[in-house]
């Protein structure tokens, strides 16, 4: 809508001046808009335009850089809950929202910290991979996974984290036996509940049952977690493991792909909708064309605004993938759209194809991608940020070409400092409330110099913390 | 006693109201459109409570902050909006109406001077005309989006009160927001 004729006229000359305003022509009409009116307009603009406005004159710099406005911008771009969490936490950033926005945009590195455990004989979770790790009700919850000898696990562990990050944790084993042992299952958080689906047990049986888990914290009894089998009626996705799942809008669970019966990789997409009272769930398949090819060990993450991002994995021909797909669940007609980009255009891009990585939503609405295996079965220890926010609304046709500038901003390799964890794959990671900290547990790591085990797989039992480095 | 005062709400869509602008012009407007101006709606509802309402369409509502040219545009825009009490159209009719509205909007903005746009925003805000405010705010944002600082200054008639070294300092300080943005 850039049709306004400005060829010969400036604003001061053409204003059909309204009553109270311009008796004195020294100010232009824009100065007569109330601050909150200007804020409404600025909030419709991208960051660079807001700052261009700030540079027009001193008065507008004060306005366009005001903390009130920038808190609204953070809400707009990161989502209101991120902002609320930051405000209520102990995070000392002196309420300078503009500065924080800048730091998040310019994120260049992460810092890792080894977790410590309180002294004393404390039972710790066994080393494992393809388990589930979630942050729910202020607690970290770990379930199942595969361990040494290719065995499955069926234990549930909980560690209380609270409102701020912790470098010292106390694991408690709260359950075992139910759900039945499995690895390669998925587990997402909807409201205060965990929703677990599928997985493979050590007899090679693939499952398609759905479980709800709820954490309870009581004064005297401490923390407990109860798992219940969800009634989903007769329609359910075919059994599978090594699929992906994510929760959307705190209401739906979306799953994709995985390895199904007879070891075949799947490429189907299903949605689970929970009833109000969470006693019942309804599955339905989403069929679209085109859609991401069949694969396993990929990642599916909700980036807010009902949009989900799928990345990587291992395909039907055993090849390791690096394609990125976007699905907007708020659209009337759902369709997967591939974000096409060229690996050579990205510095270090040759190492992007991967399987068994983790993709976690961090503060700022972007994905932090860590670890996994590449096409040569080399385990990785690098951190990448995937930024889809620059991509315009998905209602464009799949074949629309996106400008090189946006694609260049899509991938960024981060530096890592502090503790150096082993390269790993099929680990699990989850962020805390604030989105500034990631907890990572387990996975398969490369063997040491000693002869490798007969199965050739080494499981890790380490828990470490990844912190976004913000220079404030 | 006039019998128009007994008419129930929906069927009085043919009722008209008179609005008086700052330059003393009178505009006769259909009630359905005028009610989109919440300030007018409030005034009307206040008046209804008193006996004055019995005079029906002869009520004149003063708008001392709005010039006639501006009001004319806002009324015209208000008329083009989907009416809340209209009969539901079928899908085809809805699509045609949508297209018509888009065409009208484009035409409206094409001939609009920057000063006029700001006046429309001010007036829409004063009248509490939500749809109009959203539309014109967006039009203004669209126009200055991704434009250079110089362009924005010229557009609004803003005088640059920075020293050259100050301006340079801010360009550097804000450079982070401009990474990846096309040169204007």
XYZ file of C-alpha atoms in Angstrom:
656
model
C 0.000 0.000 0.000
C 2.781 2.408 -0.843
C 0.600 4.650 -2.969
C 0.607 7.853 -1.007
C 1.649 10.765 -3.145
C 4.570 12.469 -1.508
C 6.270 13.706 -4.633
C 5.987 17.399 -4.014
C 4.525 17.892 -0.610
C 5.831 17.616 2.890
C 3.509 17.107 5.779
C 3.733 20.612 7.179
C 2.374 22.094 3.994
C -0.587 19.864 3.412
C -2.147 19.300 6.779
C -5.777 20.310 6.880
C -5.149 21.362 10.377
C -7.600 20.134 12.959
C -8.729 22.341 15.745
C -6.538 22.147 18.821
C -3.349 21.197 16.970
C -1.386 23.326 14.594
C -1.828 26.976 15.287
C 1.945 27.201 15.510
C 3.433 25.880 12.301
C 6.859 25.375 13.805
C 6.002 21.792 14.775
C 4.837 19.344 12.150
C 1.576 17.461 12.753
C 3.403 14.332 13.799
C 4.431 15.995 17.019
C 0.801 16.297 17.943
C 0.138 12.608 18.047
C 0.044 11.396 21.622
C 2.870 9.024 22.626
C 0.604 6.026 22.897
C -0.752 6.708 19.420
C 2.808 6.760 18.107
C 3.536 3.560 20.000
C 0.594 1.843 18.247
C 2.093 2.781 14.911
C 5.654 1.860 15.865
C 4.486 -1.554 17.048
C 3.397 -2.292 13.474
C 6.938 -1.792 12.245
C 10.019 -4.013 12.131
C 12.931 -3.134 14.430
C 15.012 -1.363 11.811
C 12.155 1.005 10.972
C 11.564 1.773 14.636
C 15.207 2.730 15.060
C 15.215 4.708 11.810
C 12.384 6.698 13.354
C 14.464 7.124 16.512
C 17.231 8.684 14.461
C 15.058 11.419 12.958
C 15.369 13.756 15.909
C 16.088 13.815 19.637
C 12.478 13.949 20.710
C 11.592 10.844 18.761
C 14.687 9.025 19.938
C 13.459 9.378 23.501
C 10.094 8.042 22.441
C 11.229 5.225 20.185
C 13.794 4.006 22.723
C 11.498 4.135 25.708
C 11.473 1.102 27.933
C 7.675 0.865 27.827
C 7.716 0.580 24.068
C 10.504 -2.003 24.040
C 8.785 -4.181 26.594
C 5.829 -4.248 24.178
C 8.188 -5.083 21.329
C 9.608 -7.982 23.334
C 6.093 -9.181 23.999
C 5.248 -8.877 20.335
C 8.301 -10.735 19.054
C 8.950 -13.276 21.824
C 5.463 -13.876 23.144
C 3.948 -12.468 26.327
C 4.787 -15.432 28.551
C 8.544 -15.065 27.968
C 8.323 -11.450 29.061
C 6.210 -12.239 32.118
C 8.679 -14.893 33.227
C 11.593 -12.479 32.882
C 9.785 -9.833 34.883
C 9.040 -12.185 37.730
C 12.455 -13.805 37.872
C 15.561 -12.630 39.667
C 17.276 -11.913 36.395
C 19.108 -8.648 36.862
C 18.864 -6.908 33.557
C 17.785 -3.592 35.005
C 14.573 -3.539 33.032
C 16.346 -2.387 29.900
C 14.225 -4.125 27.371
C 15.849 -2.617 24.331
C 19.253 -3.769 25.485
C 17.964 -7.278 26.154
C 16.309 -7.412 22.736
C 19.582 -6.449 21.137
C 21.527 -9.064 23.078
C 19.104 -11.800 22.141
C 19.222 -10.779 18.479
C 22.982 -10.768 18.473
C 23.361 -14.031 20.374
C 26.773 -15.398 19.504
C 27.675 -17.938 22.090
C 26.553 -20.331 24.739
C 28.277 -21.358 27.909
C 28.053 -24.900 29.316
C 28.034 -25.859 32.977
C 28.440 -29.252 34.509
C 25.707 -30.095 36.971
C 26.628 -31.048 40.473
C 24.779 -33.245 42.887
C 24.536 -32.861 46.633
C 26.879 -35.031 48.634
C 25.831 -38.348 49.929
C 24.766 -41.586 48.415
C 22.237 -40.522 45.933
C 20.974 -42.857 43.290
C 21.398 -41.306 39.869
C 19.656 -42.170 36.603
C 21.572 -44.717 34.543
C 23.286 -43.566 31.361
C 20.834 -43.796 28.482
C 19.737 -42.499 25.074
C 16.440 -41.913 23.261
C 14.703 -41.210 26.560
C 12.406 -38.246 27.201
C 13.329 -35.131 29.181
C 10.784 -32.418 29.909
C 10.370 -29.337 32.037
C 6.920 -29.273 33.653
C 5.510 -27.900 36.927
C 8.909 -26.428 37.821
C 10.491 -29.879 37.583
C 12.719 -31.780 35.227
C 11.167 -35.163 34.344
C 13.109 -38.017 32.786
C 11.511 -41.247 31.533
C 12.695 -44.449 29.958
C 15.235 -44.729 27.189
C 17.653 -47.371 26.006
C 20.774 -48.337 27.900
C 23.766 -50.656 27.838
C 23.122 -53.912 26.070
C 20.268 -52.428 24.112
C 17.922 -52.780 27.075
C 14.938 -50.544 27.603
C 14.270 -48.622 30.809
C 10.962 -47.916 32.499
C 11.918 -45.598 35.313
C 10.675 -42.060 35.899
C 12.940 -39.496 37.568
C 12.056 -36.023 38.778
C 14.246 -33.114 39.917
C 12.793 -29.917 41.298
C 14.156 -26.782 39.604
C 11.852 -23.997 40.697
C 11.755 -20.576 39.135
C 15.456 -20.001 38.537
C 18.104 -22.138 37.035
C 20.032 -24.486 39.225
C 23.524 -25.867 38.974
C 22.834 -28.354 41.713
C 20.094 -30.895 41.340
C 18.566 -33.668 43.318
C 17.156 -36.526 41.260
C 14.373 -38.632 42.746
C 13.126 -41.840 41.280
C 9.370 -41.636 41.451
C 8.094 -44.526 39.405
C 8.921 -47.646 37.591
C 7.026 -50.171 35.542
C 4.406 -47.869 34.149
C 4.428 -46.880 31.341
C 6.107 -50.043 30.095
C 9.775 -49.797 29.246
C 10.634 -48.166 25.937
C 12.982 -45.899 24.040
C 12.464 -43.674 21.032
C 9.143 -42.492 22.444
C 8.062 -38.864 22.448
C 6.936 -36.749 25.371
C 5.569 -33.212 25.261
C 4.106 -30.754 27.748
C 0.501 -29.575 27.456
C -0.480 -27.302 30.331
C 0.675 -29.079 33.480
C 0.619 -32.502 31.884
C 3.122 -34.650 30.101
C 1.806 -36.474 27.036
C 3.841 -39.504 26.065
C 3.383 -41.490 22.857
C 4.757 -44.599 21.219
C 8.303 -45.892 21.396
C 10.069 -49.255 20.956
C 10.801 -51.866 23.620
C 13.762 -54.186 23.707
C 11.830 -56.981 21.999
C 11.549 -54.643 19.048
C 7.818 -54.068 19.582
C 6.613 -50.690 18.524
C 3.863 -49.008 20.538
C 1.156 -46.486 19.852
C -0.279 -45.952 23.307
C -0.698 -42.468 24.731
C -0.007 -41.640 28.410
C -0.683 -38.592 30.554
C 1.710 -37.741 33.366
C 1.107 -35.279 36.152
C 3.567 -33.998 38.747
C 2.358 -33.324 42.268
C 4.384 -31.638 44.974
C 3.256 -32.038 48.554
C 4.755 -30.740 51.766
C 5.210 -34.061 53.499
C 5.129 -36.535 50.631
C 7.506 -34.623 48.398
C 7.245 -35.015 44.657
C 5.190 -37.705 42.986
C 4.257 -38.336 39.382
C 1.255 -40.331 38.261
C 0.971 -41.793 34.782
C -2.423 -42.731 33.308
C -3.227 -44.351 30.004
C -5.222 -41.992 27.813
C -8.423 -43.235 26.169
C -8.206 -42.297 22.492
C -10.940 -44.414 20.991
C -10.353 -46.578 17.940
C -8.372 -44.223 15.732
C -4.665 -43.941 16.526
C -1.475 -43.526 14.501
C 0.299 -46.770 13.537
C 2.820 -47.935 16.179
C 6.291 -46.386 15.934
C 9.484 -45.232 17.581
C 12.090 -42.561 16.805
C 9.335 -40.247 15.645
C 8.985 -36.617 16.722
C 6.297 -34.723 18.602
C 5.640 -31.251 19.874
C 2.863 -29.459 21.689
C 1.084 -26.607 19.920
C -0.817 -23.814 21.659
C -0.930 -25.884 24.843
C -3.813 -27.768 23.301
C -2.621 -30.112 20.570
C 0.132 -32.623 20.125
C 1.554 -33.011 16.652
C 3.614 -36.069 15.666
C 5.487 -36.975 12.505
C 7.279 -39.939 10.992
C 9.448 -42.371 12.869
C 10.139 -46.070 12.322
C 7.009 -48.197 12.181
C 6.189 -51.879 12.137
C 8.580 -53.956 10.051
C 11.221 -51.262 10.434
C 9.876 -48.989 7.698
C 10.360 -45.245 8.005
C 7.123 -43.274 8.064
C 6.240 -39.803 6.800
C 2.760 -39.270 8.185
C 1.553 -36.369 10.312
C -1.017 -36.786 13.095
C -2.654 -34.435 15.564
C -3.960 -35.335 19.013
C -6.585 -33.114 20.556
C -7.306 -33.512 24.250
C -10.775 -33.084 25.698
C -11.407 -30.272 28.194
C -11.158 -32.536 31.216
C -8.171 -34.375 29.694
C -9.914 -37.743 29.997
C -10.155 -38.385 26.317
C -8.078 -37.717 23.221
C -8.894 -37.697 19.522
C -6.313 -38.469 16.865
C -6.642 -37.360 13.273
C -4.235 -37.569 10.380
C -3.165 -34.489 8.439
C -2.603 -35.324 4.817
C -0.962 -32.652 2.701
C 1.047 -32.596 -0.451
C 3.887 -31.833 -0.531
C 4.963 -32.974 2.900
C 8.269 -33.885 4.546
C 9.582 -37.237 3.312
C 9.607 -40.266 5.591
C 12.307 -40.101 8.248
C 13.368 -40.867 11.804
C 15.537 -39.150 14.407
C 14.552 -35.695 13.212
C 13.149 -32.824 15.300
C 9.786 -31.074 15.523
C 9.477 -27.901 17.569
C 6.762 -25.308 18.097
C 8.132 -21.786 17.700
C 5.000 -20.006 18.906
C 2.027 -18.560 16.996
C 0.888 -22.096 16.181
C 3.880 -22.628 13.885
C 6.019 -25.769 14.014
C 9.421 -26.437 12.465
C 10.678 -29.832 11.330
C 14.377 -30.416 10.665
C 16.775 -33.118 9.552
C 16.656 -36.806 10.396
C 17.431 -39.992 8.490
C 15.377 -40.789 5.389
C 14.134 -43.897 3.610
C 17.377 -44.376 1.725
C 19.333 -44.066 4.975
C 20.595 -40.635 3.958
C 20.991 -37.910 6.601
C 18.803 -34.892 5.855
C 19.003 -31.150 6.420
C 15.700 -29.905 5.065
C 13.555 -27.478 7.038
C 9.749 -27.563 6.903
C 7.191 -25.242 8.424
C 3.553 -25.945 9.338
C 1.170 -23.235 10.498
C -1.596 -24.813 12.566
C -3.678 -21.638 12.621
C -4.430 -21.839 8.909
C -7.781 -23.118 7.671
C -6.128 -25.503 5.268
C -3.042 -27.052 6.815
C -0.017 -27.535 4.622
C 3.671 -28.214 5.088
C 5.918 -25.671 3.404
C 9.590 -26.349 2.792
C 12.032 -23.520 3.456
C 14.513 -24.017 0.659
C 18.073 -22.951 1.318
C 21.454 -23.803 -0.140
C 24.070 -25.363 2.108
C 27.025 -23.699 0.333
C 25.556 -20.277 1.218
C 25.933 -20.947 4.913
C 29.328 -20.744 6.631
C 30.040 -24.225 7.944
C 26.806 -25.419 6.372
C 28.338 -28.643 5.212
C 27.931 -29.989 8.741
C 24.215 -29.213 8.969
C 22.656 -32.511 7.847
C 22.060 -34.488 11.004
C 20.028 -37.081 12.848
C 19.544 -37.595 16.579
C 20.078 -33.925 17.350
C 17.977 -31.796 19.707
C 16.088 -28.663 18.646
C 14.835 -26.533 21.532
C 12.963 -23.239 21.559
C 14.999 -20.547 23.303
C 14.251 -16.981 24.356
C 13.707 -14.874 21.266
C 11.615 -17.429 19.404
C 14.485 -19.266 17.731
C 15.659 -22.871 17.840
C 18.885 -24.045 19.430
C 20.103 -27.127 17.575
C 22.705 -29.279 19.301
C 24.582 -32.462 18.640
C 23.386 -35.410 16.614
C 25.195 -37.491 13.983
C 26.184 -36.483 10.490
C 26.238 -38.462 7.253
C 29.464 -40.196 8.293
C 28.134 -41.277 11.682
C 30.329 -38.686 13.347
C 28.804 -37.326 16.507
C 28.631 -33.579 16.758
C 29.124 -31.121 19.595
C 28.226 -27.924 17.823
C 25.466 -25.425 18.598
C 23.403 -23.781 15.860
C 20.599 -21.245 15.968
C 17.822 -21.680 13.412
C 15.870 -18.452 12.883
C 12.579 -18.767 11.038
C 11.148 -15.504 12.334
C 12.336 -13.587 9.317
C 10.310 -15.823 7.017
C 7.007 -14.131 6.163
C 3.657 -15.727 6.715
C 3.344 -19.203 5.367
C 0.405 -18.431 3.135
C 2.848 -17.997 0.285
C 3.110 -20.813 -2.241
C 5.712 -23.486 -1.509
C 7.707 -22.441 -4.529
C 8.055 -18.791 -3.530
C 11.661 -17.726 -3.579
C 12.784 -16.129 -0.371
C 15.400 -13.394 -0.589
C 19.010 -14.325 -0.020
C 19.204 -11.849 2.849
C 16.604 -13.705 4.876
C 18.098 -17.090 4.069
C 21.507 -15.851 5.128
C 20.128 -15.024 8.548
C 18.465 -18.399 8.921
C 21.384 -20.416 10.278
C 24.086 -19.257 12.681
C 26.753 -21.325 14.328
C 27.348 -20.338 17.951
C 30.595 -20.406 19.878
C 30.648 -22.524 23.005
C 32.578 -21.757 26.151
C 32.927 -23.246 29.585
C 32.601 -26.944 30.176
C 33.077 -29.060 27.084
C 30.658 -31.992 26.963
C 31.318 -34.985 24.712
C 29.898 -35.049 21.229
C 26.630 -36.906 21.373
C 23.507 -38.034 19.579
C 20.066 -39.163 20.698
C 20.406 -37.113 23.840
C 17.511 -34.968 25.039
C 17.336 -31.271 25.850
C 14.682 -29.004 27.296
C 14.552 -25.336 28.223
C 13.427 -23.883 31.529
C 10.728 -21.195 32.017
C 12.911 -18.329 30.920
C 14.190 -19.838 27.709
C 17.721 -18.787 28.646
C 18.821 -22.155 30.002
C 18.795 -25.631 28.498
C 19.154 -28.873 30.402
C 20.761 -31.692 28.422
C 20.893 -35.309 29.533
C 22.345 -38.538 28.211
C 22.741 -39.671 24.655
C 25.258 -41.842 22.844
C 28.852 -40.687 22.864
C 31.989 -41.752 21.070
C 34.019 -44.519 22.616
C 37.183 -43.849 24.569
C 40.525 -45.394 23.654
C 39.547 -48.603 25.380
C 38.014 -51.292 23.206
C 34.431 -50.436 22.461
C 31.614 -52.538 23.793
C 30.326 -55.397 21.729
C 27.325 -53.433 20.623
C 29.561 -50.496 19.754
C 27.340 -48.060 21.608
C 28.401 -46.025 24.601
C 25.689 -44.426 26.673
C 26.208 -41.240 28.607
C 24.620 -40.345 31.936
C 25.685 -36.772 32.200
C 23.414 -33.808 32.874
C 24.702 -30.398 31.899
C 23.348 -26.896 31.548
C 23.625 -24.710 28.450
C 23.340 -20.978 29.059
C 22.704 -18.275 26.434
C 25.490 -15.739 26.827
C 24.036 -12.248 27.086
C 26.554 -9.472 27.636
C 24.540 -7.063 29.674
C -45.281 12.273 20.204
C -43.043 11.067 17.367
C -43.369 7.344 16.790
C -39.714 6.919 15.830
C -38.755 6.879 19.496
C -40.571 3.566 19.915
C -38.579 1.735 17.207
C -36.485 -1.206 18.472
C -32.756 -1.123 17.643
C -32.236 -3.311 14.521
C -35.035 -1.911 12.439
C -33.872 1.646 12.992
C -30.964 1.142 10.582
C -32.578 3.713 8.336
C -32.441 6.276 11.112
C -30.005 9.062 10.517
C -27.924 11.204 12.804
C -26.426 14.580 12.215
C -22.811 15.323 13.014
C -21.409 18.841 13.112
C -17.722 19.410 12.373
C -15.233 22.005 13.598
C -15.866 24.121 10.508
C -19.605 24.023 11.154
C -20.550 21.636 8.395
C -23.403 19.213 8.976
C -23.201 15.549 7.956
C -26.240 13.308 7.907
C -25.107 9.785 8.629
C -26.897 6.459 8.920
C -27.018 5.317 12.493
C -25.359 1.994 11.699
C -22.282 3.813 10.398
C -22.255 6.508 13.064
C -22.324 3.880 15.779
C -18.891 2.731 14.655
C -17.580 5.987 16.047
C -17.658 4.978 19.694
C -17.423 8.581 20.880
C -20.615 9.315 18.948
C -22.202 6.117 20.219
C -21.443 7.175 23.774
C -22.892 10.620 23.199
C -26.021 9.116 21.618
C -26.531 6.683 24.474
C -26.119 9.442 27.021
C -28.634 11.562 25.166
C -31.132 8.732 24.900
C -31.521 8.668 28.615
C -32.843 12.150 28.588
C -35.957 13.448 26.924
C -33.913 14.914 24.130
C -33.950 11.483 22.419
C -37.586 11.946 21.554
C -36.472 14.382 18.927
C -34.974 11.402 17.019
C -33.041 12.265 13.930
C -32.963 15.955 14.640
C -30.246 15.493 17.277
C -27.054 17.194 16.199
C -23.851 15.853 17.659
C -20.976 18.324 17.772
C -17.457 17.208 16.845
C -15.283 20.246 17.510
C -12.058 18.356 16.926
C -12.830 17.042 13.470
C -12.666 18.935 10.202
C -15.262 18.271 7.501
C -12.838 16.889 4.933
C -11.535 14.379 7.476
C -14.980 13.350 8.653
C -16.127 12.833 5.074
C -13.331 10.320 4.520
C -13.972 8.527 7.787
C -17.678 8.238 7.069
C -16.950 6.979 3.578
C -14.595 4.355 5.046
C -17.118 3.411 7.704
C -19.783 2.808 5.061
C -17.569 0.311 3.274
C -17.081 -1.824 6.341
C -19.186 -4.954 6.808
C -22.290 -3.848 8.671
C -22.908 -5.624 11.951
C -26.644 -5.888 11.394
C -26.488 -6.924 7.748
C -27.948 -10.202 6.590
C -25.242 -12.830 6.266
C -24.026 -13.074 2.664
C -23.213 -16.268 0.924
C -19.547 -16.963 0.224
C -19.563 -15.489 -3.279
C -21.159 -12.234 -2.256
C -18.694 -11.971 0.589
C -15.753 -12.422 -1.786
C -17.019 -9.752 -4.185
C -17.560 -7.335 -1.339
C -14.052 -8.041 -0.081
C -12.567 -7.281 -3.496
C -14.568 -4.093 -3.784
C -13.387 -2.994 -0.400
C -9.761 -3.643 -1.303
C -10.128 -1.576 -4.448
C -11.744 1.232 -2.546
C -9.007 1.177 0.088
C -6.264 1.327 -2.519
C -7.969 4.247 -4.239
C -8.374 6.038 -0.939
C -4.719 5.785 -0.021
C -3.476 6.633 -3.495
C -4.650 10.196 -3.370
C -3.910 10.820 0.256
C -1.424 13.471 1.320
C 0.788 12.653 4.308
C -0.689 15.491 6.379
C -4.175 14.241 5.656
C -3.236 10.758 6.793
C -2.111 12.046 10.167
C -5.292 14.085 10.522
C -7.305 10.957 9.807
C -5.423 9.082 12.490
C -5.958 11.844 15.020
C -9.647 12.074 14.187
C -10.183 8.318 14.226
C -8.554 8.255 17.638
C -10.741 11.083 18.924
C -13.867 9.414 17.545
C -12.740 6.064 18.915
C -13.275 4.527 15.486
C -11.434 1.273 15.952
C -11.475 -0.087 12.393
C -10.548 3.266 10.895
C -7.703 3.748 13.349
C -6.304 0.285 12.618
C -6.529 0.870 8.885
C -4.892 4.269 8.825
C -2.239 3.308 11.394
C -1.301 0.395 9.179
C -1.272 2.632 6.101
C 1.158 4.977 7.816
C 3.339 2.102 9.041
C 3.391 0.565 5.561
C 4.548 3.814 4.147
C 7.528 4.373 6.415
C 8.490 0.710 6.737
C 12.042 -0.047 5.578
C 12.660 3.539 4.578
C 15.785 5.544 5.340
C 16.005 8.067 8.155
C 16.114 10.943 5.657
C 12.938 9.742 4.000
C 11.076 9.523 7.292
C 12.225 13.027 8.247
C 11.032 14.448 4.970
C 7.780 12.560 5.111
C 6.861 13.912 8.520
C 8.533 17.276 8.125
C 10.789 16.588 11.092
C 13.737 18.852 11.686
C 17.002 17.065 12.406
C 18.405 18.400 15.665
C 21.375 16.075 15.924
C 24.978 17.113 15.577
C 26.711 15.135 12.809
C 28.876 13.257 15.308
C 25.813 12.366 17.391
C 24.022 11.022 14.358
C 27.049 8.965 13.419
C 27.218 7.563 16.943
C 23.615 6.423 16.806
C 23.975 4.890 13.372
C 26.742 2.723 14.770
C 24.892 1.952 17.964
C 21.821 0.791 16.083
C 23.614 -0.994 13.284
C 22.677 -4.368 14.792
C 19.025 -3.841 13.851
C 19.868 -3.190 10.226
C 21.847 -6.325 9.508
C 20.395 -8.149 6.546
C 18.141 -5.267 5.539
C 18.325 -4.211 1.910
C 19.864 -0.818 1.175
C 17.105 1.626 0.405
